[in-house]
Backbone as CSV, one residue per row, in Angstrom:
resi,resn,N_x,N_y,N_z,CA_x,CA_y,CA_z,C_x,C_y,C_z
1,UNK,131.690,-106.160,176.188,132.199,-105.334,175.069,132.143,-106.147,173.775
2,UNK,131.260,-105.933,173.606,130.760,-107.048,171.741,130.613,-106.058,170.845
3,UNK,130.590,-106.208,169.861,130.038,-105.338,168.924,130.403,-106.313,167.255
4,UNK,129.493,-105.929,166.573,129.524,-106.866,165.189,130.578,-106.360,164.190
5,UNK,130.749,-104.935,164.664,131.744,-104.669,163.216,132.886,-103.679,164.058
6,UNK,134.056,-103.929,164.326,135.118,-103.432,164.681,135.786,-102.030,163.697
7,UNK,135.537,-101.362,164.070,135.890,-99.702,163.343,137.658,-99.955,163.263
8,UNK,138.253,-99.527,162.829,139.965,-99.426,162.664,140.522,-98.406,163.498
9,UNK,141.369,-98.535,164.326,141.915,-97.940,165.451,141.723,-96.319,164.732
10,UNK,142.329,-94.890,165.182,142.428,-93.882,164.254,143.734,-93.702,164.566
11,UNK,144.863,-92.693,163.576,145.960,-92.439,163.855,146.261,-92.341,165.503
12,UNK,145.856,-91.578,166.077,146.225,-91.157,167.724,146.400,-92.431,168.460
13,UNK,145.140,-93.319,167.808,145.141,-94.695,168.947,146.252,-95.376,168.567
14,UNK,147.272,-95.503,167.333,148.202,-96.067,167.199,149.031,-96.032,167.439
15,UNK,149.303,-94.087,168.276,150.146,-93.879,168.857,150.479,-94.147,170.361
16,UNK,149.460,-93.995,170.892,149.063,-94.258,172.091,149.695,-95.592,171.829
17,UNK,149.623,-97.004,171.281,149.560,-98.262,171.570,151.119,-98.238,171.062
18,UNK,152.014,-97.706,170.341,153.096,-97.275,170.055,153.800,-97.394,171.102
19,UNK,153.663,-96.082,171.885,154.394,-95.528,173.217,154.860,-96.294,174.295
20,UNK,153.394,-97.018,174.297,153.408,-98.351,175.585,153.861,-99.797,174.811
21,UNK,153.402,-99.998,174.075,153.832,-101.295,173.704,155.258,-101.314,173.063
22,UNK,155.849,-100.565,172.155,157.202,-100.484,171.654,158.221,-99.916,172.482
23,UNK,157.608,-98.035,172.593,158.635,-97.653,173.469,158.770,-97.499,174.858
24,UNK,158.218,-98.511,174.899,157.858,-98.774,177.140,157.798,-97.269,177.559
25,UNK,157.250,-96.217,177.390,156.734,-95.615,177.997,155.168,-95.826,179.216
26,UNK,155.085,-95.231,180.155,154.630,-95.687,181.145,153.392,-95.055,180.447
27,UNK,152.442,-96.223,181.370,150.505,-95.295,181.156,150.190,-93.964,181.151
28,UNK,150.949,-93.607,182.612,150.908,-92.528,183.206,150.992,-91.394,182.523
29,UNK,152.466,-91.699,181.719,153.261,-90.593,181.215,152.612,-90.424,179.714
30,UNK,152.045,-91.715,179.085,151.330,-91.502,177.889,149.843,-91.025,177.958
31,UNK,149.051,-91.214,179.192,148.146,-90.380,179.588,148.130,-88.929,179.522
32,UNK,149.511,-88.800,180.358,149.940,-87.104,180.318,150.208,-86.324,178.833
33,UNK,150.606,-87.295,177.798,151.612,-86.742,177.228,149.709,-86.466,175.815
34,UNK,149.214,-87.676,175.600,147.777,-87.251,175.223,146.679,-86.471,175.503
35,UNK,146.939,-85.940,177.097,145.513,-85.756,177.579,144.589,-86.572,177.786
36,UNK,144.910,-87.634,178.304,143.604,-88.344,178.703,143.843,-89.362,179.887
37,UNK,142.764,-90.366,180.172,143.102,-90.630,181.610,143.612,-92.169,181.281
38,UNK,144.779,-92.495,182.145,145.342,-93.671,182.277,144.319,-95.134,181.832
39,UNK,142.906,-94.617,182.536,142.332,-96.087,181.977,141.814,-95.888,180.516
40,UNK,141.995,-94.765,179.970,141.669,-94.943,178.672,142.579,-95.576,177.726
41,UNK,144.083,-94.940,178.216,145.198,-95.685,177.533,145.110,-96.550,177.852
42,UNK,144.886,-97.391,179.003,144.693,-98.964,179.038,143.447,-99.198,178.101
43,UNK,142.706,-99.199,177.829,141.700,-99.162,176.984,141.785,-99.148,175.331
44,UNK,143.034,-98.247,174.993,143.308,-98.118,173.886,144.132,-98.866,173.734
45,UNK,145.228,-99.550,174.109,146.267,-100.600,173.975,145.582,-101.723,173.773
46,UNK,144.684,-101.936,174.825,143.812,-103.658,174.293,143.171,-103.638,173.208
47,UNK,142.279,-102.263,173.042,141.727,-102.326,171.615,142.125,-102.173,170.361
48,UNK,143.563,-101.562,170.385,144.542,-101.914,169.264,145.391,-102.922,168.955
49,UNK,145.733,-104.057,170.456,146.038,-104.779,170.162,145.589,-105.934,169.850
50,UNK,143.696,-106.326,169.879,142.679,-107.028,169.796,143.170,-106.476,167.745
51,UNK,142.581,-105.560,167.629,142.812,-105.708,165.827,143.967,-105.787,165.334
52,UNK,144.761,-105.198,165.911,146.307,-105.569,165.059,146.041,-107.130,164.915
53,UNK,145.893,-107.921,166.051,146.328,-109.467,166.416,145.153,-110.168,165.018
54,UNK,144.177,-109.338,164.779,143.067,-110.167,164.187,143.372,-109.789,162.595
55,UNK,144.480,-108.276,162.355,144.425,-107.895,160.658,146.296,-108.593,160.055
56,UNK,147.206,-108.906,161.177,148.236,-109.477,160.904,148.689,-110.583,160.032
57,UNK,149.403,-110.558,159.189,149.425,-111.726,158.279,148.993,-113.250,158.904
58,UNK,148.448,-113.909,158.144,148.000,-115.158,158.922,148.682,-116.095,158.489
59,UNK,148.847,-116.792,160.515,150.165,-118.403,159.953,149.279,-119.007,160.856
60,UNK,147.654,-118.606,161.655,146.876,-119.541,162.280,146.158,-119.144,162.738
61,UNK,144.958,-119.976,163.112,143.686,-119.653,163.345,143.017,-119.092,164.902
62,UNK,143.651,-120.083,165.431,143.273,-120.050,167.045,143.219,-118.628,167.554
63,UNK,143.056,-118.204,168.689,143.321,-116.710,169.203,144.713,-116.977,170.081
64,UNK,144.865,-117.994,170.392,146.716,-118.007,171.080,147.296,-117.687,169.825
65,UNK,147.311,-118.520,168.542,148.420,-118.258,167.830,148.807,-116.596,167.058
66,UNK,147.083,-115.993,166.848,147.409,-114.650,166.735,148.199,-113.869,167.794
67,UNK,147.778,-114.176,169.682,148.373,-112.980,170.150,150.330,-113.700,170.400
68,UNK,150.428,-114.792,170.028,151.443,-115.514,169.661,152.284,-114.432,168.508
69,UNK,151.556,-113.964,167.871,152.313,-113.551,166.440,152.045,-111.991,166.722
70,UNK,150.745,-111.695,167.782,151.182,-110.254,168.076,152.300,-109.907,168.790
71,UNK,152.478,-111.085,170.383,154.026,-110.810,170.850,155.328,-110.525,170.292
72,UNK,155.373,-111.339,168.779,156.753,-111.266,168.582,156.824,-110.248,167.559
73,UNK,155.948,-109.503,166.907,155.985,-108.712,166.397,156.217,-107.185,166.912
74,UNK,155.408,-107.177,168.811,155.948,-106.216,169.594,157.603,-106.237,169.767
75,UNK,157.741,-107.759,169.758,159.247,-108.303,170.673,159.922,-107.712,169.556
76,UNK,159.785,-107.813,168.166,161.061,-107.392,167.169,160.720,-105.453,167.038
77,UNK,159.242,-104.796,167.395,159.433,-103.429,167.329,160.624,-103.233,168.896
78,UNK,160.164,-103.867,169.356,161.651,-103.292,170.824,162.513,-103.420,170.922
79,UNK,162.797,-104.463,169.666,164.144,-104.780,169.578,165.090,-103.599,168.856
80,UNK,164.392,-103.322,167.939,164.401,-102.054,166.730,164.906,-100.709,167.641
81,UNK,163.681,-100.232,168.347,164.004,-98.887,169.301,165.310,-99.383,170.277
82,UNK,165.517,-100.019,170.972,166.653,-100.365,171.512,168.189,-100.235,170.886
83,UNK,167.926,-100.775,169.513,168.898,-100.927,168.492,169.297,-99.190,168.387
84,UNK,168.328,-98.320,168.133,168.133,-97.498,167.630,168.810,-96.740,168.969
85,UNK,168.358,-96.696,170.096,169.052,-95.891,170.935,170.065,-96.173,171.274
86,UNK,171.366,-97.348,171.390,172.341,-98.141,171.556,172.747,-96.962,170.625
87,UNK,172.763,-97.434,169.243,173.514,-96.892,168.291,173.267,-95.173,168.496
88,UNK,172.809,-94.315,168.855,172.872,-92.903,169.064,173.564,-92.762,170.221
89,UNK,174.095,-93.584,171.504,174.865,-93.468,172.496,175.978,-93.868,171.298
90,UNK,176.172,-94.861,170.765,177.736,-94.243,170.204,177.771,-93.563,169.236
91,UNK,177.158,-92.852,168.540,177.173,-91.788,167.732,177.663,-90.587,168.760
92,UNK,177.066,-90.554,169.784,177.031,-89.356,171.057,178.762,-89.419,171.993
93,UNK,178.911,-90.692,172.261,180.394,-90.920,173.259,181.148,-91.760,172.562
94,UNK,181.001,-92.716,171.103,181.677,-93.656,170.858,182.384,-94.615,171.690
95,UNK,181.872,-95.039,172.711,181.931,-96.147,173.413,181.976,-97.566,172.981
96,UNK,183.042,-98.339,172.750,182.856,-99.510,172.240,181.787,-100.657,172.901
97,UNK,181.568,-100.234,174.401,180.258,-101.129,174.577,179.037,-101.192,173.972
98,UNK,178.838,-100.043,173.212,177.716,-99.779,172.533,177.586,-100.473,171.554
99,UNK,178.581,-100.701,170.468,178.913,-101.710,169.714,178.875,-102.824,169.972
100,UNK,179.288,-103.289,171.005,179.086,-105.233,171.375,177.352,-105.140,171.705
101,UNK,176.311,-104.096,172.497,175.358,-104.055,172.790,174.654,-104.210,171.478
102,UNK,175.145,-103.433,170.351,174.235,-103.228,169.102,174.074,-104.906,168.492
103,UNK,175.618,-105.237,168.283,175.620,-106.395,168.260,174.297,-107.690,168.697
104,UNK,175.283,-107.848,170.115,173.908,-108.734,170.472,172.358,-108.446,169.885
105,UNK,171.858,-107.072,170.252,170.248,-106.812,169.644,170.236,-107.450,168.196
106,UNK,171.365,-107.069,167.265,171.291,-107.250,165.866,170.721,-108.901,165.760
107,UNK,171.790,-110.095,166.814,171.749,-111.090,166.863,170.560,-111.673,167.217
108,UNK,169.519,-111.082,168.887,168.165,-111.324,168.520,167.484,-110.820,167.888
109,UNK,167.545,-109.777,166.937,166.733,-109.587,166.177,166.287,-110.882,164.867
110,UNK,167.558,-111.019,164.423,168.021,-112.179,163.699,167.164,-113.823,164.288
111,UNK,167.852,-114.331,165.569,166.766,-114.951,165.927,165.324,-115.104,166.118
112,UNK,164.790,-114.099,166.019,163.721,-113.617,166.123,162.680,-114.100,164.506
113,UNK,163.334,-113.725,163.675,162.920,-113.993,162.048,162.294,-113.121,161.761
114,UNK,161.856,-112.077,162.417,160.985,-110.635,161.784,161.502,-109.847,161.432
115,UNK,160.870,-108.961,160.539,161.365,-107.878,160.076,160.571,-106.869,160.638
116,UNK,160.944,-105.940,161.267,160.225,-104.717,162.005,159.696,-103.875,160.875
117,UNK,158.578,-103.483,161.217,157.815,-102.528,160.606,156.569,-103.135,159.853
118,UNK,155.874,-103.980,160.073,155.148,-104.737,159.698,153.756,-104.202,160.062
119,UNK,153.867,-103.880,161.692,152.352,-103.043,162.196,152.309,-101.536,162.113
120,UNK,153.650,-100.677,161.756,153.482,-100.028,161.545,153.265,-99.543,160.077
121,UNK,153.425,-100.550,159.024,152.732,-100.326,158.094,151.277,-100.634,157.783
122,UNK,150.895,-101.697,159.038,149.876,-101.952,158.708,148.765,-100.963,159.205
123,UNK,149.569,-99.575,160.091,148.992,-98.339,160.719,148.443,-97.309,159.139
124,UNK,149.609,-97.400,158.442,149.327,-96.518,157.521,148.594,-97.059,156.579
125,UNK,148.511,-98.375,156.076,147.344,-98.325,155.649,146.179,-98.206,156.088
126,UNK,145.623,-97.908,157.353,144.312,-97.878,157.579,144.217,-96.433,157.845
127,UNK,145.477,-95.607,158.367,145.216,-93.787,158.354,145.576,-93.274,157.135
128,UNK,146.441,-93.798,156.178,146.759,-92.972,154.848,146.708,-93.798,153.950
129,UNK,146.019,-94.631,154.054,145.958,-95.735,152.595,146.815,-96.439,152.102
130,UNK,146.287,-97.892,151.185,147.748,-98.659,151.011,148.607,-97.557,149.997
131,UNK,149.556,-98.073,150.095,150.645,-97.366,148.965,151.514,-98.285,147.565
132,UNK,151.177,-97.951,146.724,151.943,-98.945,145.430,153.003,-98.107,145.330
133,UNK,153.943,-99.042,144.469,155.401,-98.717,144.279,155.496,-97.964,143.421
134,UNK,156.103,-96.557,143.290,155.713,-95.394,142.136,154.575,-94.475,141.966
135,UNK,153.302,-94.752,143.471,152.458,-93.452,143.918,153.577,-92.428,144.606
136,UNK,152.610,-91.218,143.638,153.323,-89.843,144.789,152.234,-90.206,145.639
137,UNK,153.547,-89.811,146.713,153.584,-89.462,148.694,153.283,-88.279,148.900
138,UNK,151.845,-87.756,149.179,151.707,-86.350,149.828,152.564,-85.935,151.050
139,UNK,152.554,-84.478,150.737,153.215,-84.197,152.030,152.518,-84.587,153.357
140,UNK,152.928,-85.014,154.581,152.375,-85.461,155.767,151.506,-84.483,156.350
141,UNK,149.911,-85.184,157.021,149.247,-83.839,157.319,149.554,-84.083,159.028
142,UNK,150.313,-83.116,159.822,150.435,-83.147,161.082,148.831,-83.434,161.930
143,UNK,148.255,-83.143,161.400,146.762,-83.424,162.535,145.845,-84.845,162.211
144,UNK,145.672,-85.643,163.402,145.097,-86.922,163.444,143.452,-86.589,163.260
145,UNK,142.639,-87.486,162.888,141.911,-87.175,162.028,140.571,-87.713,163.379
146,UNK,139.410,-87.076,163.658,138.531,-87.228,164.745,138.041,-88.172,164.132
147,UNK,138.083,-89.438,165.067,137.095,-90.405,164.622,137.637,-92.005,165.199
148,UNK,136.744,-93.151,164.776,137.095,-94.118,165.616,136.963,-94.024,166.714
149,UNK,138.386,-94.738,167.695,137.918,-95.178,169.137,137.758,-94.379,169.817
150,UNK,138.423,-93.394,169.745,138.005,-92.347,170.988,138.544,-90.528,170.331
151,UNK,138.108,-89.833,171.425,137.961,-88.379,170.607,139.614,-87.882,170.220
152,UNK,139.672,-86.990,169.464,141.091,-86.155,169.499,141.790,-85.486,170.553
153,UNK,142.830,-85.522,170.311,143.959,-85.827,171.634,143.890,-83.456,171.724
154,UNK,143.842,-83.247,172.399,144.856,-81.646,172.519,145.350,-80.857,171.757
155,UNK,145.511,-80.317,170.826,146.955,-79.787,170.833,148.241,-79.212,171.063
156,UNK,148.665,-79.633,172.022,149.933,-79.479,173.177,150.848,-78.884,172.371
157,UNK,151.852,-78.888,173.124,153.006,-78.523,172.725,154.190,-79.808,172.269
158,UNK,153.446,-80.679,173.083,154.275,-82.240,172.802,153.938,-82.871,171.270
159,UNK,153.107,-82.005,171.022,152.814,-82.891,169.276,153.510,-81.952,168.229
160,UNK,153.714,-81.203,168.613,154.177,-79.846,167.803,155.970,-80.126,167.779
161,UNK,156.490,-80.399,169.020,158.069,-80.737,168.633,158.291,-81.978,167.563
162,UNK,157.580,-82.969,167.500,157.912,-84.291,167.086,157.918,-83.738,165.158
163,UNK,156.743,-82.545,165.176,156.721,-82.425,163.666,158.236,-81.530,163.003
164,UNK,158.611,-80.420,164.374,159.558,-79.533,163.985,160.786,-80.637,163.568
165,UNK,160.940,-81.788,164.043,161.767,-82.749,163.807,162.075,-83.049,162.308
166,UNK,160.691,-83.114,161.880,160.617,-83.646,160.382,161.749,-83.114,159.262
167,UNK,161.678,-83.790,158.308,162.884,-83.100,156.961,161.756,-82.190,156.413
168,UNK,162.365,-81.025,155.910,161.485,-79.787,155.461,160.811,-80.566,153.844
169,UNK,159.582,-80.044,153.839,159.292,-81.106,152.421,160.074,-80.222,151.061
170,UNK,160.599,-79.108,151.780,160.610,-77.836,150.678,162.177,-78.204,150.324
171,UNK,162.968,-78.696,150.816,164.300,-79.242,150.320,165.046,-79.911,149.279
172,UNK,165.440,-79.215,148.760,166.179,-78.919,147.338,167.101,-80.324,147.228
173,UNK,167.431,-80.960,146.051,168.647,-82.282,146.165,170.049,-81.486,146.437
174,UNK,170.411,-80.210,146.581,171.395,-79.566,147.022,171.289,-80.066,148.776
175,UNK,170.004,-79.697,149.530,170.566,-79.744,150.804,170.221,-80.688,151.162
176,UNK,170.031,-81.683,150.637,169.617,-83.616,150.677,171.048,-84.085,150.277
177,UNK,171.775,-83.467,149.868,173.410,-84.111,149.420,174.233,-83.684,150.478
178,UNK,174.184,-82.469,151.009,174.382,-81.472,151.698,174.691,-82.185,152.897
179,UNK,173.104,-82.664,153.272,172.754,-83.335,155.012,173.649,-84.277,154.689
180,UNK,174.144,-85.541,153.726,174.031,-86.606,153.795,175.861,-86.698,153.611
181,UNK,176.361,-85.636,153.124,177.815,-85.647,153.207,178.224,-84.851,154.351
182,UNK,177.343,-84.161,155.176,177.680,-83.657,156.648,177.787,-85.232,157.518
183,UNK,176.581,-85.880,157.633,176.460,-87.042,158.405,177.482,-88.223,158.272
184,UNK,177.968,-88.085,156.700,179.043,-89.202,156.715,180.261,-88.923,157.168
185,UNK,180.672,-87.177,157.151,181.612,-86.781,157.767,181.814,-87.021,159.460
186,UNK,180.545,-86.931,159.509,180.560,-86.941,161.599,181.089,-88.612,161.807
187,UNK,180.726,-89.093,160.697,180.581,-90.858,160.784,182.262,-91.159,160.819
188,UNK,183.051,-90.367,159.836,184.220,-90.777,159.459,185.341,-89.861,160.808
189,UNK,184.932,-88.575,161.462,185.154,-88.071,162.369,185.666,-89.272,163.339
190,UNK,184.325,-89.525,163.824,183.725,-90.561,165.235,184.640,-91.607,165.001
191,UNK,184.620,-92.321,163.984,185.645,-93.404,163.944,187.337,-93.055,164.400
192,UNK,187.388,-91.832,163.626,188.965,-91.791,163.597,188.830,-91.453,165.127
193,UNK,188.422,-90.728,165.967,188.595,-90.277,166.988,188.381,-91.582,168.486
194,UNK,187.298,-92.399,167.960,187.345,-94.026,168.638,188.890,-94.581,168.581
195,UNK,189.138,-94.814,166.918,190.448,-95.886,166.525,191.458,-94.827,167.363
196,UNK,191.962,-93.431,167.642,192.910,-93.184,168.429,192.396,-93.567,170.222
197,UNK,191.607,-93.456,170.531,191.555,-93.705,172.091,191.674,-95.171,172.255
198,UNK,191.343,-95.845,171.164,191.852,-97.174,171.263,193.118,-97.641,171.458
199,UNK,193.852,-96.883,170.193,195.537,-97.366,170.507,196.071,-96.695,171.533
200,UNK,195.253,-95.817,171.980,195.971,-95.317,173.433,195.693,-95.816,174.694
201,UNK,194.750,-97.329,174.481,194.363,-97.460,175.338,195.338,-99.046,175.642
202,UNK,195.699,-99.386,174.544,196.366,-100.332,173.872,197.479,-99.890,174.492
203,UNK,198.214,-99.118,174.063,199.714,-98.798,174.287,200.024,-98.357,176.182
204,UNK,199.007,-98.175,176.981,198.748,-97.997,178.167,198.907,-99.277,178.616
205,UNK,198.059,-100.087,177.948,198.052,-101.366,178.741,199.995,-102.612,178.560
206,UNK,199.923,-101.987,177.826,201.398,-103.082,177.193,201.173,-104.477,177.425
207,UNK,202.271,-105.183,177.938,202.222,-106.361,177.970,201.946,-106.618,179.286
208,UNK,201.093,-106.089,179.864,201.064,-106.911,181.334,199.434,-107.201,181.258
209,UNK,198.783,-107.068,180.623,197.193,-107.586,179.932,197.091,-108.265,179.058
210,UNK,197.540,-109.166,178.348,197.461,-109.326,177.054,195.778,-109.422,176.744
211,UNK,195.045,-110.219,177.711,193.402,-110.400,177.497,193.049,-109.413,177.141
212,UNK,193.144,-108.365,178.043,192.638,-106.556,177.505,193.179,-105.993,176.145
213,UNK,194.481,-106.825,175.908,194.812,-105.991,174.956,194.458,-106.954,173.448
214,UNK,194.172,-107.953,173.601,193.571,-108.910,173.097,191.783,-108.195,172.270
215,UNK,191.235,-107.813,173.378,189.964,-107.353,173.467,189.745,-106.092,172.678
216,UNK,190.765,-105.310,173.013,190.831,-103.972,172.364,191.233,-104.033,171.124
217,UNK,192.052,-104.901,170.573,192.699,-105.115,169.622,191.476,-105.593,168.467
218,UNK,190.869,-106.057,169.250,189.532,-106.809,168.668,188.510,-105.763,168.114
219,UNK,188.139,-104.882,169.080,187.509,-103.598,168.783,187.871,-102.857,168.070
220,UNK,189.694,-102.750,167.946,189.766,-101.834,167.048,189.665,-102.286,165.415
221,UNK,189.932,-103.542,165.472,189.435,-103.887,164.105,188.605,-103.854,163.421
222,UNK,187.280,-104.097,164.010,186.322,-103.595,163.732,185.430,-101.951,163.739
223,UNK,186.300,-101.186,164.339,186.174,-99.637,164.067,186.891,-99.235,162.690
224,UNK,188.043,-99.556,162.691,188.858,-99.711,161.890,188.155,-100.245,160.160
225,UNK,187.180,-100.948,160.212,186.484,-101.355,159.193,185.701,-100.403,158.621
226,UNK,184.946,-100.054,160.341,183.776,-99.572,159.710,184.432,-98.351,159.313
227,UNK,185.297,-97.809,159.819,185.556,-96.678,159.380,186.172,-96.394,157.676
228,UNK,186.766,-97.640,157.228,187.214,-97.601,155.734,185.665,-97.531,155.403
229,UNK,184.786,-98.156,155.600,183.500,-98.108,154.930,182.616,-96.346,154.919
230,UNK,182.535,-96.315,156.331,182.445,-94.723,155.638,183.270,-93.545,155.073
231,UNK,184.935,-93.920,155.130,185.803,-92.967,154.137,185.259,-93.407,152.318
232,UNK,184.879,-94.629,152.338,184.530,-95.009,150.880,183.121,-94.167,150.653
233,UNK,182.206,-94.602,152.126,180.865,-93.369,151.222,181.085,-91.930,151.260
234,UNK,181.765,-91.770,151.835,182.512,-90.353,151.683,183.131,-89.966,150.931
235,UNK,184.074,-90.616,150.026,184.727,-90.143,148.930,184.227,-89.474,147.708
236,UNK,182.919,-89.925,147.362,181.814,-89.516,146.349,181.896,-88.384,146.378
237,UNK,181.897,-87.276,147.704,182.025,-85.862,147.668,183.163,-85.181,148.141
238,UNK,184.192,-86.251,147.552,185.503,-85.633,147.627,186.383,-85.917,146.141
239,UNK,186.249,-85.331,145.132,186.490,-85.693,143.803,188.491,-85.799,143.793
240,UNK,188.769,-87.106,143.605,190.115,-87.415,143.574,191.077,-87.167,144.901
241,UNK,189.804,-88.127,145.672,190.649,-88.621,146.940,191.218,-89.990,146.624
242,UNK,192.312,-90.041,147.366,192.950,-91.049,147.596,192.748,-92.058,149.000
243,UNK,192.254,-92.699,149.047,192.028,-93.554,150.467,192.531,-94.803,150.448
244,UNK,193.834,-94.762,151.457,194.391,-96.272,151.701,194.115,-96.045,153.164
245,UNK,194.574,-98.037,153.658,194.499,-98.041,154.874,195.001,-97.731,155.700
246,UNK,194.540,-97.495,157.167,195.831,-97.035,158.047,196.597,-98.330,158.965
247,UNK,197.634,-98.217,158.419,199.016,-99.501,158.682,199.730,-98.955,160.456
248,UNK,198.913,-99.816,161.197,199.750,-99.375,162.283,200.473,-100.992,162.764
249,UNK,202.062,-100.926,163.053,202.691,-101.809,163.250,202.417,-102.677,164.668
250,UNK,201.895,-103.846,164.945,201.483,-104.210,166.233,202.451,-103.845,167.377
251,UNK,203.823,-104.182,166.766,204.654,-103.352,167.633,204.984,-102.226,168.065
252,UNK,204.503,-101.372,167.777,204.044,-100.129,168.012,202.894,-99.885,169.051
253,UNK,201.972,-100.638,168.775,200.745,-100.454,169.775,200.999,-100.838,170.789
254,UNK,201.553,-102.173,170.636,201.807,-102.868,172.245,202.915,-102.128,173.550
255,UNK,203.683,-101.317,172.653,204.784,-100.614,173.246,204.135,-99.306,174.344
């Protein structure tokens, strides 16, 4: 497999190499979900990850140190989707494990030294062109464009939900204020409704845990934060609110 001039993956193949390489979706299921056959998606993953590794910012020459710098650039997109689904389980149950989980990811991400989104910008420039700061953004064209590595995918029904997802381009700064003071409300909801199962979980335990109650106490402080933080972005669309903190006496909880 030689060839002198390497063509640029096309949108579809980036998705394909997406699925499997970021969001561990299986061959199988990304075979199914494209229309096409498992060894092609194997096929398309090496050949996107052969140019990503060769168009990636350069810190060295060798071919270890590129697929060196392709690994950790996969390692910080998985870190990202992980992050990303952690945090929608507590949006969904507010579970404080979700929080120590987000945590840690936050922490290797951090170790890590990348900043995610690096190959996926380096996707759009080769399907929609680079972008300068202050070009208008056309609206998105839902259909991948025939060409490059291999032919166009179907049109299923599986490509068609991901677009119904999208923000309508036709949306007014009324229902862009709208969405965004609904979402901080669910935000300021979720908290208050965490910080009570907490002190009830607190006041259950009394003094015959102190470690647990130690632990919880710990959690709730930090709900407790975040939650002043979204009553503050929330206030913007509440003209002459008043927001102090909520003062609960330790003796009280422990009881």
């Amino acid at each position: 497999m030689s060839a002198a001039l390497k063509l640029p993956p096309s949108e579809r193949d980036f998705e394909v190499f997406f699925k499997v390489m970021f969001h561990s979706v299986s061959t199988w299921r990304t075979a199914e979900f494209f229309n096409i056959s498992q060894t092609r998606v194997r096929q398309l993953v090496t050949l996107v990850g052969d140019w990503v590794a060769d168009h990636l910012p350069d810190v060295g020459e060798t071919d270890l140190q590129k697929q060196v710098r392709l690994a950790q650039h996969v390692a910080a997109n998985r870190l990202e989707h992980q992050y990303e689904q952690v945090m929608a389980l507590w949006t969904a149950e507010y579970n404080p494990k979700y929080l120590r989980q987000a945590t840690r990811i936050a922490l290797a991400q951090a170790r890590l030294g990348l900043v995610t989104g690096r190959i996926h910008a380096l996707a759009a420039d080769v399907t929609a062109g680079p972008l300068e700061l202050g070009d208008e953004i056309p609206p998105v064209d839902a259909h991948s464009p025939n060409r490059d590595c291999s032919p166009a995918a179907s049109n299923g029904a599986g490509g068609r939900a991901e677009d119904a997802e999208e923000i309508a381009a036709s949306d007014g700064p009324e229902q862009m204020i709208e969405r965004e003071r609904y979402q901080r409300l669910r935000s300021v909801e979720g908290c208050s409704l965490m910080e009570n199962r907490l002190l009830t979980l607190i006041a259950n335990q009394g003094s015959h845990n102190p470690e647990k109650v130690a632990e919880l106490e710990e959690t709730l402080s930090r709900v407790r934060a975040e939650k002043a933080t979204a009553e503050l972005r929330l206030s913007r669309y509440v003209p002459g609110v008043q927001i102090a903190p909520l003062d609960v006496p330790r003796e009280a909880a422990l009881q």
